[in-house]
Amino acid sequence: MSTTDLAAVGNKVPGRGGAPRDQRPVQRKNTWRWLPIAPATVLLLLFLAGPIAYCVYIAFTDMQLTGQASASFVGFDNFKKAFADENFRNSVLLTLVFTLISSILGQNTLGLTLASLMARSTRFIRSVTGSVVICAWVLPEIVAGFLLYTFFSKEGTLNEILAFLHLPSQNWLFTLPIIAVSFANVWRGTAFSMLVYSAALSEIPKEVTESAEVDGAGSWQRLWHITLPMIRRSIGTNLMLNTLQTLSVFGLIWAMTRGGPGNRSQTLPIFMYDQAFNKSLIGYGTAVALLLLVVGALFSLVYLRLMREEV
């Protein structure tokens, strides 16, 4: 046996721990690699995964804020109660309407329109438009809610403008509350879509659009056949983030209508808050929160599937 063969055999002799000698340094290296992120992992498990697991447990109990010594496990009773509750079904429908109008149609379309117009405008107009739109976005949600309440109320700015134009006015927060809060959310959240699409449009090579223009493609043809396919992933990402944010909107609607009149603008977050804190049904309210989480997950799966598909 040669010297090289003897050295190879010697390297394979197990050490005291039973592992080959040449593998022990690798194991130590892998162990030390996890050490820097160990504190963050512990904090995430303690303050994120822990509360989530506890909320899941509460959803299967009859926990209440008052009048109860201890919570009892009730299984799927809270979820059965939700699907049998007419008010819950109404909240699901209003949540979908609110999301469709304010996120999928409103913020997404208006953000793309503003980004396209700003890409063709002068630097001064881009700066002014961007500043005005972003100012609405950086406002706290509750402040934006009060501002839009004064705009849509019976004696508000919108009715004053309509009266000046000799057009009929009405109490928008009473007659069309879900439409009013949807437009309020569009006003506040369009800036995010505008920034996403501005960044996406800036990545499109000018040579591509110029070649299409030389070939005789019109504005709509360039938009449909060139611009939208090239920013498809940005559209999917923006839709997913906007939809998840819109599903959780609470302060804006609470400041404007509190879910009223009646329950005509009571989306799922408002319904969840009403059941959990106004009626003290913590278990039932938490079950509704989990169902809202499922709705958001379904939207995310649809968007992720669309982004994976080839154009």
Coordinates of C-alpha atoms in Angstrom, one line a residue, residues 65-231:
L65 CA -63.7 39.5 27.8
T66 CA -66.2 39.6 30.6
G67 CA -68.5 37.3 32.5
Q68 CA -66.4 34.1 32.1
A69 CA -64.0 32.5 34.6
S70 CA -62.1 30.4 32.0
A71 CA -62.4 29.5 28.3
S72 CA -63.6 26.2 27.1
F73 CA -62.5 24.4 23.9
V74 CA -65.5 24.5 21.4
G75 CA -63.8 23.1 18.3
F76 CA -65.1 24.5 15.0
D77 CA -68.2 26.1 16.6
N78 CA -67.0 29.6 16.1
F79 CA -66.3 29.0 12.4
K80 CA -69.8 27.3 12.0
K81 CA -71.3 30.3 13.7
A82 CA -69.5 32.7 11.3
F83 CA -70.7 30.9 8.1
A84 CA -74.2 30.9 9.5
D85 CA -74.1 34.6 10.4
E86 CA -75.8 36.8 7.9
N87 CA -73.7 39.8 9.1
F88 CA -70.5 37.8 8.5
R89 CA -71.5 37.0 5.0
N90 CA -72.4 40.7 4.4
S91 CA -68.9 41.7 5.7
V92 CA -67.2 39.2 3.3
L93 CA -69.1 40.7 0.4
L94 CA -68.4 44.3 1.4
T95 CA -64.7 43.4 1.9
L96 CA -64.5 42.0 -1.6
V97 CA -66.3 45.1 -3.1
F98 CA -64.0 47.4 -1.1
T99 CA -60.9 45.5 -2.3
L100 CA -62.0 45.4 -5.9
I101 CA -62.9 49.1 -6.1
S102 CA -60.1 50.6 -4.1
S103 CA -57.2 48.2 -4.7
I104 CA -57.5 46.2 -7.9
L105 CA -59.3 48.8 -10.0
G106 CA -58.6 52.1 -8.2
Q107 CA -55.0 52.2 -6.8
N108 CA -53.6 49.8 -9.4
T109 CA -55.1 51.6 -12.5
L110 CA -54.6 55.2 -11.2
G111 CA -51.1 54.4 -10.1
L112 CA -50.1 53.0 -13.5
T113 CA -51.8 56.0 -15.2
L114 CA -49.9 58.5 -13.1
A115 CA -46.6 56.7 -13.6
S116 CA -47.1 56.7 -17.4
L117 CA -48.0 60.4 -17.5
M118 CA -45.1 61.4 -15.2
A119 CA -42.7 59.4 -17.4
R120 CA -43.6 61.7 -20.3
S121 CA -43.8 65.0 -18.4
T122 CA -41.2 67.5 -17.4
R123 CA -39.1 67.2 -14.3
F124 CA -41.0 70.0 -12.5
I125 CA -44.4 68.4 -13.1
R126 CA -43.0 65.0 -11.9
S127 CA -41.7 66.6 -8.7
V128 CA -45.0 68.4 -8.0
T129 CA -47.2 65.5 -8.8
G130 CA -45.1 63.0 -6.9
S131 CA -45.0 65.3 -3.8
V132 CA -48.8 65.8 -3.8
V133 CA -49.6 62.1 -4.2
I134 CA -47.0 61.0 -1.6
C135 CA -48.3 63.5 0.9
A136 CA -51.6 61.6 1.0
W137 CA -49.7 58.3 1.5
V138 CA -47.6 59.4 4.4
L139 CA -50.5 60.7 6.4
P140 CA -51.5 58.5 9.3
E141 CA -54.6 56.4 8.4
I142 CA -56.8 57.9 11.1
V143 CA -55.9 61.5 10.0
A144 CA -56.7 60.6 6.4
G145 CA -60.0 59.1 7.6
F146 CA -61.0 62.4 9.3
L147 CA -60.0 64.4 6.3
L148 CA -62.0 62.3 3.9
Y149 CA -64.9 62.4 6.4
T150 CA -65.1 66.2 6.1
F151 CA -64.9 65.8 2.3
F152 CA -67.7 63.3 1.9
S153 CA -70.0 64.4 4.7
K154 CA -73.3 66.2 4.2
E155 CA -71.8 69.7 4.8
G156 CA -68.5 68.6 3.3
T157 CA -66.3 69.9 0.5
L158 CA -67.7 67.6 -2.2
N159 CA -71.2 68.8 -1.7
E160 CA -70.0 72.4 -1.7
I161 CA -68.4 71.9 -5.0
L162 CA -71.5 70.2 -6.4
A163 CA -73.7 73.1 -5.1
F164 CA -71.4 75.6 -6.8
L165 CA -71.8 73.7 -10.1
H166 CA -75.6 73.5 -9.5
L167 CA -75.5 69.7 -9.4
P168 CA -77.5 67.6 -6.9
S169 CA -75.8 66.7 -3.6
Q170 CA -76.4 64.0 -1.0
N171 CA -75.0 62.6 2.2
W172 CA -72.4 60.3 0.6
L173 CA -71.5 58.6 3.9
F174 CA -75.2 57.6 4.3
T175 CA -76.3 56.7 0.8
L176 CA -73.1 55.2 -0.6
P177 CA -70.8 54.5 2.4
I178 CA -68.8 51.6 0.9
I179 CA -68.1 53.6 -2.3
A180 CA -67.1 56.6 -0.2
V181 CA -64.6 54.7 1.9
S182 CA -63.3 52.9 -1.3
F183 CA -62.5 56.2 -3.0
A184 CA -60.9 57.4 0.3
N185 CA -58.6 54.4 0.2
V186 CA -57.7 55.1 -3.4
W187 CA -56.8 58.7 -2.6
R188 CA -54.6 57.6 0.3
G189 CA -52.9 54.5 -1.2
T190 CA -52.3 55.3 -4.9
A191 CA -48.8 56.7 -4.2
F192 CA -47.4 53.2 -3.5
S193 CA -48.6 51.9 -6.9
M194 CA -47.3 55.0 -8.6
L195 CA -43.8 54.5 -7.2
V196 CA -43.8 50.8 -8.1
Y197 CA -44.9 51.4 -11.7
S198 CA -42.5 54.4 -12.0
A199 CA -39.6 52.2 -11.2
A200 CA -40.9 49.4 -13.5
L201 CA -41.4 51.8 -16.5
S202 CA -37.9 53.2 -16.1
E203 CA -36.5 49.8 -16.7
I204 CA -38.1 49.4 -20.1
P205 CA -35.5 50.0 -22.8
K206 CA -36.3 53.1 -24.9
E207 CA -35.2 51.3 -28.0
V208 CA -38.1 48.8 -27.7
T209 CA -40.8 51.5 -27.5
E210 CA -39.1 53.6 -30.2
S211 CA -38.9 50.6 -32.6
A212 CA -42.6 49.9 -32.0
E213 CA -43.4 53.5 -32.7
V214 CA -41.4 53.5 -35.9
D215 CA -43.3 50.3 -37.0
G216 CA -46.6 52.2 -36.6
A217 CA -47.8 51.0 -33.3
G218 CA -50.2 53.4 -31.6
S219 CA -50.2 54.4 -27.9
W220 CA -52.7 51.7 -26.9
Q221 CA -50.9 49.1 -28.9
R222 CA -47.6 49.9 -27.3
L223 CA -49.2 49.8 -23.9
W224 CA -51.0 46.5 -24.4
H225 CA -48.3 44.6 -26.4
I226 CA -45.1 46.0 -25.0
T227 CA -45.4 47.9 -21.7
L228 CA -47.8 45.7 -19.8
P229 CA -46.1 42.4 -20.7
M230 CA -42.7 43.8 -19.7
I231 CA -43.9 45.0 -16.3

